[in-house]
Amino acid sequence: MLPSDLKIALPSTDELPCCDDIPVDNEDQNFLPNVLLFLLNSIWANRMDWFFGVDMAVYHTTGVNPRVPVVPDAFLSLGVERKKGGKSRKSYAVWEENDVVPILTLEMVSHTPGGEYDEKLAIYTKLGVLYYVIYNPEFWRRDQHQPFEVYKLINGNYQLQISEPLWMPEIGLGIGRHQTVIAGIQQEFLSWYDQQGNRYLTDAEQVQQERERAKELAQYLRSLGVDPDNLPGK
């Protein structure tokens, strides 16, 4: 908790840049974190106490200068407003969020290494981020790491967690990888899971699942000699 006089001296998010203006190396750096955001909008549609930022500057006072942010590919904070004061955030300043730091950050490793395994890890350790996710599907051999790693901050140090999907009780969600078709393209993406390890489906997947169930039901009725298109009451 910062002293009140120091908080007064800190800049507001209206005065600070919203990002670091570093271009992403590939489209997945924006697309895949947004898939997680869209899923949360469905899973937690009735909750107003969370915020998920994508490629947004996080300003804090645990670095060399509160005007120098860290910019995760994505981050999740709990216990804050989804819309701060009813408006969209330009950036996330910890001192404007009742000192709530992100509980999870996500970094996606690209062709150009961005210090995910050392510099960013040190920043998030000092900041106190509980879960740090590193997704490295293409360059993990180069970096001598696994394609998907989740670290948990325990006694001031990050410890690699080994299960996937990994259940995170402090968040009430699990996270892991899955292969599916998105926009007609088969690819791997990150997703949220429930405590039983069941993946939360996208809206498109839910619609497709309902269509398949309806088709199976129609086929079953026909096997019984019932025309599903001429049921009583239709």
Coordinates of N, CA and C in Angstrom, one line a residue:
M1 N 0.8 -1.2 0.0 CA 0.0 0.0 0.0 C 0.9 1.2 0.0
L2 N 0.6 2.1 -0.9 CA 1.4 3.4 -1.1 C 0.9 4.4 -0.1
P3 N 1.8 5.3 0.4 CA 1.4 6.4 1.2 C 0.5 7.3 0.4
S4 N -0.5 8.0 1.0 CA -1.4 8.8 0.3 C -0.7 10.0 -0.4
D5 N 0.4 10.5 0.2 CA 1.0 11.7 -0.5 C 1.8 11.2 -1.7
L6 N 2.3 10.0 -1.7 CA 2.9 9.5 -3.0 C 1.9 9.2 -4.0
K7 N 0.7 8.7 -3.7 CA -0.3 8.5 -4.7 C -0.7 9.8 -5.4
I8 N -0.8 10.8 -4.6 CA -1.2 12.1 -5.2 C -0.2 12.6 -6.2
A9 N 1.1 12.2 -6.0 CA 2.2 12.7 -6.9 C 2.2 11.8 -8.2
L10 N 1.6 10.6 -8.2 CA 1.7 9.7 -9.3 C 0.8 10.2 -10.5
P11 N 1.2 10.0 -11.7 CA 0.4 10.4 -12.8 C -0.8 9.6 -13.0
S12 N -1.9 10.1 -13.6 CA -3.1 9.4 -13.9 C -2.9 8.7 -15.2
T13 N -3.8 7.7 -15.5 CA -3.7 7.0 -16.8 C -4.1 7.9 -17.9
D14 N -4.7 9.0 -17.7 CA -5.0 9.9 -18.8 C -3.7 10.6 -19.3
E15 N -2.7 10.6 -18.4 CA -1.4 11.3 -18.8 C -0.4 10.3 -19.3
L16 N -0.7 9.0 -19.2 CA 0.3 8.0 -19.5 C 0.0 7.3 -20.9
P17 N 1.0 6.9 -21.6 CA 0.8 6.1 -22.8 C 0.1 4.8 -22.5
C18 N -0.8 4.4 -23.5 CA -1.6 3.2 -23.3 C -0.8 1.9 -23.6
C19 N 0.3 2.0 -24.4 CA 1.0 0.8 -24.7 C 2.5 1.3 -25.0
D20 N 3.3 0.3 -25.4 CA 4.7 0.6 -25.6 C 5.0 0.9 -27.1
D21 N 4.0 0.8 -28.0 CA 4.1 1.0 -29.4 C 5.1 0.1 -30.1
I22 N 5.3 -1.1 -29.5 CA 6.2 -2.1 -30.1 C 5.3 -3.0 -31.0
P23 N 5.5 -3.1 -32.3 CA 4.6 -3.9 -33.1 C 4.7 -5.4 -32.8
V24 N 3.6 -6.1 -32.9 CA 3.7 -7.5 -32.6 C 4.3 -8.2 -33.8
D25 N 4.9 -9.4 -33.5 CA 5.6 -10.2 -34.6 C 4.6 -11.0 -35.5
N26 N 3.5 -11.3 -34.9 CA 2.5 -12.2 -35.7 C 1.1 -11.9 -35.2
E27 N 0.2 -12.3 -36.0 CA -1.2 -12.0 -35.7 C -1.7 -12.8 -34.4
D28 N -1.1 -13.9 -34.1 CA -1.6 -14.7 -32.9 C -1.4 -13.9 -31.6
Q29 N -0.4 -13.0 -31.6 CA -0.1 -12.3 -30.4 C -1.3 -11.4 -30.0
N30 N -2.2 -11.0 -30.9 CA -3.4 -10.3 -30.6 C -4.6 -11.2 -30.6
F31 N -4.6 -12.2 -31.5 CA -5.8 -13.0 -31.7 C -6.0 -14.0 -30.5
L32 N -5.0 -14.7 -30.1 CA -5.2 -15.7 -29.1 C -5.5 -15.1 -27.7
P33 N -4.9 -14.0 -27.3 CA -5.4 -13.4 -26.0 C -6.8 -13.0 -26.1
N34 N -7.2 -12.5 -27.3 CA -8.6 -12.0 -27.4 C -9.6 -13.2 -27.3
V35 N -9.2 -14.4 -27.8 CA -10.0 -15.6 -27.6 C -10.3 -15.8 -26.1
L36 N -9.3 -15.7 -25.3 CA -9.4 -15.8 -23.9 C -10.4 -14.7 -23.3
L37 N -10.2 -13.5 -23.8 CA -11.1 -12.4 -23.4 C -12.6 -12.7 -23.8
F38 N -12.8 -13.1 -25.0 CA -14.2 -13.4 -25.4 C -14.8 -14.5 -24.6
L39 N -14.0 -15.6 -24.3 CA -14.5 -16.6 -23.4 C -14.9 -16.1 -22.1
L40 N -14.0 -15.3 -21.5 CA -14.4 -14.7 -20.2 C -15.6 -13.9 -20.2
N41 N -15.9 -13.2 -21.3 CA -17.1 -12.4 -21.4 C -18.3 -13.3 -21.4
S42 N -18.2 -14.5 -21.7 CA -19.3 -15.5 -21.7 C -19.3 -16.2 -20.3
I43 N -18.1 -16.7 -19.9 CA -18.1 -17.4 -18.6 C -18.5 -16.5 -17.4
W44 N -18.0 -15.3 -17.4 CA -18.2 -14.4 -16.3 C -19.1 -13.2 -16.7
A45 N -20.1 -13.5 -17.5 CA -21.0 -12.4 -18.1 C -21.7 -11.7 -17.0
N46 N -22.0 -12.3 -15.9 CA -22.7 -11.7 -14.8 C -21.8 -11.1 -13.7
R47 N -20.5 -11.2 -13.8 CA -19.6 -10.7 -12.9 C -19.0 -9.4 -13.3
M48 N -18.9 -8.4 -12.4 CA -18.4 -7.1 -12.7 C -17.1 -6.8 -12.0
D49 N -16.5 -7.8 -11.4 CA -15.3 -7.6 -10.6 C -14.1 -8.1 -11.2
W50 N -13.9 -8.0 -12.5 CA -12.7 -8.5 -13.1 C -12.4 -7.7 -14.3
F51 N -11.1 -7.7 -14.7 CA -10.7 -7.0 -16.0 C -9.6 -7.8 -16.6
F52 N -9.8 -8.0 -17.9 CA -8.8 -8.7 -18.8 C -8.3 -7.8 -19.8
G53 N -7.0 -7.4 -19.7 CA -6.4 -6.5 -20.7 C -5.5 -7.3 -21.7
V54 N -5.6 -6.8 -22.9 CA -4.8 -7.3 -24.0 C -3.8 -6.3 -24.6
D55 N -2.5 -6.6 -24.5 CA -1.5 -5.7 -25.1 C -1.7 -4.3 -24.5
M56 N -1.9 -4.2 -23.2 CA -2.2 -2.9 -22.5 C -1.1 -2.7 -21.5
A57 N -0.6 -1.4 -21.3 CA 0.4 -1.0 -20.4 C -0.1 -1.2 -19.0
V58 N 0.7 -1.8 -18.1 CA 0.5 -1.9 -16.7 C 1.5 -1.1 -16.0
Y59 N 1.1 0.0 -15.3 CA 1.9 0.9 -14.6 C 2.0 0.5 -13.1
H60 N 3.1 0.5 -12.5 CA 3.3 0.0 -11.1 C 4.4 0.8 -10.5
T61 N 4.6 0.6 -9.2 CA 5.6 1.3 -8.5 C 6.7 0.4 -8.0
T62 N 6.8 -0.8 -8.5 CA 7.8 -1.7 -8.1 C 9.0 -1.7 -9.0
G63 N 9.0 -0.9 -10.1 CA 10.1 -0.8 -11.0 C 11.0 0.4 -10.8
V64 N 11.8 0.8 -11.8 CA 12.7 1.9 -11.6 C 12.0 3.2 -11.7
N65 N 10.8 3.2 -12.4 CA 10.1 4.5 -12.6 C 8.6 4.2 -12.8
P66 N 7.7 4.8 -12.1 CA 6.3 4.5 -12.3 C 5.7 4.8 -13.6
R67 N 6.5 5.6 -14.4 CA 6.1 6.0 -15.7 C 6.6 5.0 -16.8
V68 N 7.3 4.0 -16.3 CA 7.8 2.9 -17.3 C 6.9 1.7 -17.0
P69 N 6.1 1.3 -18.0 CA 5.2 0.2 -17.7 C 5.8 -1.1 -18.1
V70 N 5.1 -2.2 -17.7 CA 5.3 -3.5 -18.3 C 4.1 -3.8 -19.2
V71 N 4.3 -4.4 -20.4 CA 3.1 -4.6 -21.3 C 3.0 -6.0 -21.6
P72 N 2.2 -6.8 -20.8 CA 2.0 -8.2 -21.1 C 1.1 -8.3 -22.4
D73 N 1.2 -9.5 -23.0 CA 0.3 -9.8 -24.1 C -1.1 -9.8 -23.6
A74 N -1.3 -10.3 -22.4 CA -2.6 -10.2 -21.7 C -2.4 -10.3 -20.2
F75 N -3.4 -9.8 -19.5 CA -3.3 -10.0 -18.0 C -4.8 -10.0 -17.5
L76 N -4.9 -10.6 -16.3 CA -6.2 -10.7 -15.6 C -6.1 -10.1 -14.2
S77 N -7.0 -9.2 -13.9 CA -7.1 -8.7 -12.5 C -8.5 -9.0 -11.9
L78 N -8.5 -9.4 -10.7 CA -9.7 -9.7 -10.0 C -10.0 -8.6 -8.9
G79 N -11.2 -8.4 -8.6 CA -11.6 -7.4 -7.6 C -11.5 -6.0 -8.0
V80 N -11.6 -5.8 -9.4 CA -11.6 -4.4 -9.9 C -12.8 -4.3 -10.8
E81 N -13.1 -3.1 -11.2 CA -14.3 -2.9 -12.1 C -14.0 -3.3 -13.5
R82 N -15.0 -3.9 -14.1 CA -14.8 -4.3 -15.6 C -14.7 -3.0 -16.4
K83 N -15.5 -2.1 -16.1 CA -15.4 -0.7 -16.7 C -15.2 0.3 -15.6
K84 N -14.0 0.8 -15.6 CA -13.6 1.7 -14.5 C -14.4 3.0 -14.6
G85 N -15.2 3.3 -13.7 CA -16.1 4.5 -13.7 C -17.0 4.4 -14.9
G86 N -17.4 3.2 -15.4 CA -18.2 3.1 -16.5 C -17.6 3.3 -17.9
K87 N -16.3 3.5 -17.9 CA -15.6 3.8 -19.1 C -14.5 2.7 -19.4
S88 N -14.0 2.6 -20.6 CA -13.0 1.7 -21.0 C -11.6 2.3 -20.5
R89 N -10.7 1.4 -20.1 CA -9.4 1.9 -19.6 C -8.5 2.1 -20.8
K90 N -7.7 3.1 -20.7 CA -6.6 3.4 -21.6 C -5.4 2.6 -21.3
S91 N -5.1 2.4 -20.0 CA -4.0 1.6 -19.5 C -4.4 1.2 -18.1
Y92 N -3.6 0.4 -17.4 CA -3.9 -0.1 -16.1 C -2.8 0.4 -15.1
A93 N -3.2 1.3 -14.2 CA -2.2 1.8 -13.2 C -2.6 1.2 -11.9
V94 N -1.7 0.5 -11.3 CA -2.0 -0.2 -10.0 C -2.5 0.7 -9.0
W95 N -1.9 1.9 -8.9 CA -2.3 2.9 -7.8 C -3.7 3.5 -8.1
E96 N -4.3 3.3 -9.3 CA -5.7 3.7 -9.5 C -6.7 2.5 -9.3
E97 N -6.1 1.4 -9.0 CA -7.0 0.2 -8.9 C -6.9 -0.4 -7.5
N98 N -6.9 0.5 -6.5 CA -6.8 0.1 -5.1 C -5.6 -0.8 -4.9
D99 N -4.5 -0.6 -5.6 CA -3.3 -1.4 -5.5 C -3.5 -2.9 -5.8
V100 N -4.5 -3.2 -6.6 CA -4.7 -4.6 -7.1 C -3.8 -4.8 -8.3
V101 N -2.8 -5.7 -8.1 CA -2.0 -6.1 -9.2 C -2.6 -7.3 -10.0
P102 N -2.3 -7.4 -11.3 CA -2.8 -8.6 -12.0 C -2.5 -9.9 -11.3
I103 N -3.5 -10.8 -11.3 CA -3.3 -12.1 -10.7 C -2.7 -13.1 -11.7
L104 N -2.8 -12.7 -13.0 CA -2.2 -13.6 -14.0 C -1.7 -12.7 -15.2
T105 N -0.6 -13.1 -15.7 CA -0.1 -12.4 -16.9 C 0.3 -13.5 -17.9
L106 N 0.1 -13.1 -19.2 CA 0.4 -14.0 -20.3 C 1.4 -13.4 -21.2
E107 N 2.5 -14.1 -21.5 CA 3.4 -13.6 -22.5 C 3.5 -14.7 -23.6
M108 N 3.4 -14.2 -24.9 CA 3.6 -15.1 -26.0 C 4.9 -14.9 -26.7
V109 N 5.8 -15.9 -26.7 CA 7.1 -15.7 -27.3 C 7.0 -15.7 -28.8
S110 N 7.7 -14.7 -29.4 CA 7.7 -14.6 -30.9 C 9.1 -14.8 -31.4
H111 N 9.2 -14.5 -32.7 CA 10.5 -14.6 -33.4 C 11.6 -13.8 -32.7
T112 N 11.2 -12.6 -32.2 CA 12.2 -11.8 -31.5 C 12.0 -12.0 -30.0
P113 N 12.9 -12.6 -29.3 CA 12.8 -12.8 -27.9 C 12.5 -11.5 -27.1
G114 N 11.6 -11.6 -26.1 CA 11.3 -10.4 -25.4 C 11.6 -10.4 -23.9
G115 N 12.5 -11.3 -23.5 CA 12.9 -11.4 -22.1 C 11.8 -12.1 -21.3
E116 N 11.1 -13.0 -22.0 CA 10.0 -13.7 -21.2 C 10.5 -14.5 -20.1
Y117 N 11.7 -15.2 -20.3 CA 12.1 -16.1 -19.3 C 13.1 -15.5 -18.2
D118 N 13.4 -14.2 -18.4 CA 14.3 -13.6 -17.4 C 13.8 -12.2 -17.0
E119 N 13.9 -11.3 -17.9 CA 13.5 -9.9 -17.6 C 12.1 -9.8 -17.1
K120 N 11.1 -10.3 -18.0 CA 9.7 -10.2 -17.6 C 9.4 -11.0 -16.3
L121 N 10.1 -12.2 -16.2 CA 9.9 -13.0 -15.0 C 10.3 -12.2 -13.8
A122 N 11.4 -11.5 -13.8 CA 11.8 -10.7 -12.7 C 10.9 -9.6 -12.4
I123 N 10.3 -8.9 -13.4 CA 9.4 -7.8 -13.2 C 8.1 -8.4 -12.5
Y124 N 7.6 -9.5 -13.0 CA 6.3 -10.0 -12.5 C 6.5 -10.6 -11.1
T125 N 7.7 -11.1 -10.8 CA 8.1 -11.5 -9.4 C 8.0 -10.4 -8.5
K126 N 8.6 -9.3 -8.8 CA 8.7 -8.1 -7.9 C 7.3 -7.5 -7.8
L127 N 6.5 -7.5 -8.9 CA 5.2 -6.9 -8.9 C 4.2 -7.8 -8.0
G128 N 4.5 -9.1 -8.0 CA 3.6 -9.9 -7.2 C 2.5 -10.6 -8.0
V129 N 2.8 -10.8 -9.3 CA 1.8 -11.5 -10.1 C 1.8 -13.0 -9.7
L130 N 0.6 -13.5 -9.3 CA 0.6 -14.9 -8.8 C 0.8 -16.0 -9.9
Y131 N 0.2 -15.8 -11.0 CA 0.4 -16.8 -12.1 C 1.0 -16.1 -13.4
Y132 N 2.1 -16.7 -13.9 CA 2.7 -16.2 -15.1 C 2.8 -17.3 -16.1
V133 N 2.1 -17.0 -17.2 CA 1.9 -18.0 -18.3 C 2.8 -17.6 -19.5
I134 N 3.6 -18.5 -19.9 CA 4.5 -18.3 -21.1 C 4.1 -19.3 -22.2
Y135 N 3.6 -18.8 -23.3 CA 3.2 -19.6 -24.4 C 4.2 -19.5 -25.6
N136 N 4.8 -20.6 -25.9 CA 5.9 -20.5 -26.9 C 5.8 -21.7 -27.8
P137 N 4.8 -21.8 -28.7 CA 4.5 -22.9 -29.6 C 5.5 -23.1 -30.7
E138 N 6.2 -22.1 -31.1 CA 7.1 -22.2 -32.3 C 8.6 -22.2 -31.9
F139 N 9.0 -21.5 -30.9 CA 10.4 -21.3 -30.6 C 10.9 -21.9 -29.3
W140 N 10.1 -22.9 -28.8 CA 10.5 -23.4 -27.5 C 11.8 -24.2 -27.5
R141 N 12.1 -24.9 -28.6 CA 13.4 -25.6 -28.7 C 14.5 -24.6 -28.7
R142 N 14.4 -23.5 -29.4 CA 15.4 -22.5 -29.5 C 15.7 -21.9 -28.1
D143 N 14.6 -21.8 -27.3 CA 14.7 -21.2 -26.0 C 14.9 -22.2 -24.9
Q144 N 15.0 -23.5 -25.2 CA 15.2 -24.6 -24.3 C 14.2 -24.5 -23.2
H145 N 12.9 -24.4 -23.6 CA 11.8 -24.4 -22.6 C 10.7 -25.3 -23.3
Q146 N 9.6 -25.4 -22.5 CA 8.4 -26.2 -23.0 C 7.5 -25.2 -23.8
P147 N 6.7 -25.7 -24.7 CA 5.8 -24.8 -25.5 C 4.8 -24.1 -24.6
F148 N 4.4 -24.6 -23.5 CA 3.4 -24.0 -22.6 C 3.9 -24.2 -21.2
E149 N 4.1 -23.1 -20.5 CA 4.6 -23.1 -19.1 C 3.8 -22.2 -18.3
V150 N 3.4 -22.6 -17.1 CA 2.7 -21.8 -16.1 C 3.6 -21.8 -14.8
Y151 N 3.9 -20.6 -14.4 CA 4.7 -20.4 -13.1 C 3.7 -19.9 -12.0
K152 N 3.9 -20.3 -10.8 CA 3.2 -19.8 -9.7 C 4.1 -19.2 -8.7
L153 N 3.8 -18.0 -8.2 CA 4.6 -17.3 -7.2 C 4.4 -17.9 -5.9
I154 N 5.5 -18.6 -5.4 CA 5.4 -19.2 -4.0 C 6.6 -18.8 -3.2
N155 N 6.3 -18.2 -2.1 CA 7.3 -17.6 -1.2 C 8.3 -16.7 -1.9
G156 N 7.8 -15.9 -2.8 CA 8.6 -14.9 -3.5 C 9.4 -15.4 -4.7
N157 N 9.1 -16.7 -5.1 CA 9.8 -17.2 -6.3 C 8.8 -18.0 -7.2
Y158 N 9.1 -17.9 -8.5 CA 8.2 -18.6 -9.4 C 8.6 -20.1 -9.5
Q159 N 7.6 -20.9 -9.3 CA 7.8 -22.4 -9.5 C 7.0 -22.9 -10.6
L160 N 7.6 -23.6 -11.5 CA 6.9 -24.2 -12.7 C 5.9 -25.2 -12.3
Q161 N 4.7 -25.1 -12.7 CA 3.6 -26.0 -12.5 C 3.5 -27.1 -13.6
I162 N 3.2 -28.3 -13.3 CA 3.4 -29.4 -14.3 C 2.1 -29.9 -14.9
S163 N 0.9 -29.6 -14.3 CA -0.3 -30.2 -14.9 C -0.9 -29.3 -16.0
E164 N -1.6 -29.9 -16.9 CA -2.3 -29.2 -18.0 C -3.5 -29.9 -18.4
P165 N -4.7 -29.2 -18.4 CA -4.8 -27.8 -18.0 C -4.5 -27.6 -16.5
L166 N -4.0 -26.5 -16.1 CA -3.7 -26.2 -14.8 C -4.8 -25.5 -14.1
W167 N -5.3 -26.1 -13.0 CA -6.4 -25.5 -12.2 C -5.8 -24.4 -11.3
M168 N -6.4 -23.2 -11.3 CA -5.9 -22.1 -10.5 C -7.0 -21.7 -9.5
P169 N -7.0 -22.3 -8.3 CA -8.1 -22.1 -7.4 C -8.3 -20.6 -7.0
E170 N -7.2 -19.8 -6.9 CA -7.4 -18.4 -6.6 C -8.2 -17.6 -7.6
I171 N -8.2 -18.2 -8.8 CA -8.9 -17.5 -9.9 C -10.3 -18.2 -10.2
G172 N -10.3 -19.5 -9.9 CA -11.5 -20.2 -10.2 C -11.6 -20.7 -11.6
L173 N -10.5 -20.8 -12.3 CA -10.4 -21.3 -13.7 C -9.1 -22.1 -13.9
G174 N -9.2 -22.9 -14.9 CA -8.0 -23.6 -15.3 C -7.6 -23.0 -16.7
I175 N -6.3 -23.3 -17.1 CA -5.8 -22.8 -18.4 C -5.0 -23.9 -19.0
G176 N -5.2 -24.0 -20.3 CA -4.4 -25.0 -21.1 C -4.6 -24.8 -22.6
R177 N -4.0 -25.7 -23.3 CA -4.1 -25.7 -24.8 C -5.1 -26.6 -25.4
H178 N -5.6 -26.3 -26.6 CA -6.5 -27.2 -27.3 C -6.4 -26.9 -28.8
Q179 N -6.6 -28.0 -29.5 CA -6.7 -27.9 -31.0 C -8.2 -27.9 -31.4
T180 N -8.5 -26.9 -32.2 CA -9.8 -26.8 -32.7 C -9.8 -25.9 -34.0
V181 N -11.0 -25.8 -34.6 CA -11.1 -25.0 -35.8 C -11.7 -23.6 -35.4
I182 N -11.0 -22.6 -35.7 CA -11.4 -21.2 -35.5 C -11.4 -20.5 -36.9
A183 N -12.6 -19.9 -37.2 CA -12.7 -19.2 -38.5 C -12.3 -20.1 -39.7
G184 N -12.6 -21.4 -39.6 CA -12.3 -22.3 -40.7 C -10.9 -22.9 -40.7
I185 N -10.1 -22.5 -39.7 CA -8.7 -22.9 -39.7 C -8.4 -23.8 -38.5
Q186 N -7.8 -24.9 -38.7 CA -7.4 -25.8 -37.6 C -6.1 -25.2 -36.9
Q187 N -6.2 -25.0 -35.6 CA -5.0 -24.5 -35.0 C -5.1 -24.7 -33.5
E188 N -4.0 -24.5 -32.8 CA -3.9 -24.6 -31.4 C -4.2 -23.3 -30.8
F189 N -4.9 -23.3 -29.7 CA -5.2 -22.0 -29.0 C -5.3 -22.3 -27.5
L190 N -5.3 -21.2 -26.7 CA -5.4 -21.3 -25.3 C -6.8 -21.2 -24.9
S191 N -7.2 -21.9 -23.8 CA -8.6 -21.8 -23.4 C -8.7 -21.9 -21.8
W192 N -9.8 -21.6 -21.3 CA -10.1 -21.7 -19.9 C -10.8 -23.0 -19.7
Y193 N -10.6 -23.6 -18.5 CA -11.2 -24.9 -18.1 C -11.9 -24.8 -16.8
D194 N -12.8 -25.7 -16.5 CA -13.4 -25.8 -15.2 C -12.6 -26.7 -14.3
Q195 N -13.0 -26.9 -13.0 CA -12.2 -27.6 -12.1 C -12.1 -29.1 -12.4
Q196 N -13.1 -29.6 -13.2 CA -13.1 -31.0 -13.6 C -12.3 -31.2 -14.9
G197 N -11.7 -30.1 -15.4 CA -10.9 -30.2 -16.6 C -11.6 -30.1 -17.9
N198 N -12.9 -29.7 -17.8 CA -13.7 -29.5 -19.0 C -13.5 -28.1 -19.6
R199 N -13.2 -28.1 -20.9 CA -12.9 -26.9 -21.6 C -14.2 -26.0 -21.8
Y200 N -14.1 -24.7 -21.5 CA -15.2 -23.8 -21.9 C -15.2 -23.6 -23.4
L201 N -16.4 -23.8 -24.0 CA -16.5 -23.7 -25.4 C -16.7 -22.3 -25.9
T202 N -16.3 -21.9 -27.1 CA -16.6 -20.6 -27.6 C -18.0 -20.6 -28.0
D203 N -18.6 -19.4 -28.3 CA -20.0 -19.3 -28.7 C -20.2 -20.1 -30.0
A204 N -19.3 -20.1 -30.9 CA -19.4 -20.8 -32.2 C -19.5 -22.3 -31.9
E205 N -18.6 -22.8 -31.0 CA -18.6 -24.2 -30.7 C -19.9 -24.6 -30.0
Q206 N -20.5 -23.8 -29.2 CA -21.7 -24.1 -28.5 C -22.8 -24.2 -29.5
V207 N -22.9 -23.3 -30.5 CA -23.9 -23.4 -31.6 C -23.8 -24.7 -32.3
Q208 N -22.5 -25.0 -32.7 CA -22.3 -26.2 -33.5 C -22.7 -27.5 -32.7
Q209 N -22.4 -27.5 -31.4 CA -22.7 -28.6 -30.5 C -24.2 -28.7 -30.4
E210 N -25.0 -27.6 -30.3 CA -26.4 -27.7 -30.3 C -27.0 -28.2 -31.6
R211 N -26.4 -27.9 -32.7 CA -26.8 -28.4 -34.0 C -26.6 -29.9 -34.1
E212 N -25.5 -30.3 -33.7 CA -25.2 -31.8 -33.7 C -26.1 -32.6 -32.8
R213 N -26.4 -32.0 -31.7 CA -27.4 -32.7 -30.8 C -28.8 -32.8 -31.4
A214 N -29.2 -31.7 -32.0 CA -30.5 -31.7 -32.7 C -30.5 -32.7 -33.9
K215 N -29.4 -32.8 -34.6 CA -29.3 -33.7 -35.7 C -29.4 -35.2 -35.2
E216 N -28.7 -35.5 -34.1 CA -28.7 -36.8 -33.5 C -30.1 -37.2 -33.0
L217 N -30.7 -36.2 -32.4 CA -32.1 -36.4 -31.9 C -33.0 -36.7 -33.1
A218 N -32.9 -36.0 -34.1 CA -33.8 -36.2 -35.3 C -33.5 -37.6 -35.9
Q219 N -32.3 -38.0 -36.0 CA -32.0 -39.3 -36.5 C -32.5 -40.4 -35.6
Y220 N -32.5 -40.2 -34.3 CA -33.0 -41.2 -33.3 C -34.5 -41.3 -33.5
L221 N -35.2 -40.2 -33.6 CA -36.7 -40.2 -33.8 C -37.1 -40.9 -35.1
R222 N -36.3 -40.7 -36.1 CA -36.6 -41.4 -37.4 C -36.4 -42.9 -37.2
S223 N -35.4 -43.3 -36.4 CA -35.2 -44.7 -36.2 C -36.4 -45.4 -35.5
L224 N -37.2 -44.5 -34.8 CA -38.3 -45.0 -34.1 C -39.6 -44.9 -34.9
G225 N -39.4 -44.4 -36.1 CA -40.6 -44.2 -37.0 C -41.3 -43.0 -36.8
V226 N -40.6 -42.0 -36.2 CA -41.3 -40.7 -35.9 C -40.6 -39.7 -36.8
D227 N -41.5 -38.9 -37.4 CA -41.0 -37.8 -38.3 C -40.7 -36.6 -37.4
P228 N -39.4 -36.2 -37.2 CA -39.1 -35.0 -36.3 C -39.7 -33.7 -36.9
D229 N -40.0 -33.7 -38.2 CA -40.6 -32.5 -38.7 C -42.1 -32.3 -38.5
N230 N -42.7 -33.4 -38.0 CA -44.2 -33.4 -37.8 C -44.5 -33.9 -36.4
L231 N -43.9 -33.4 -35.5 CA -44.2 -33.7 -34.1 C -45.4 -33.0 -33.6
P232 N -46.2 -33.7 -32.7 CA -47.4 -33.0 -32.1 C -47.0 -31.7 -31.5
G233 N -47.8 -30.7 -31.8 CA -47.6 -29.4 -31.2 C -46.7 -28.5 -32.1
K234 N -46.1 -29.0 -33.2 CA -45.3 -28.2 -34.0 C -46.1 -27.5 -35.0

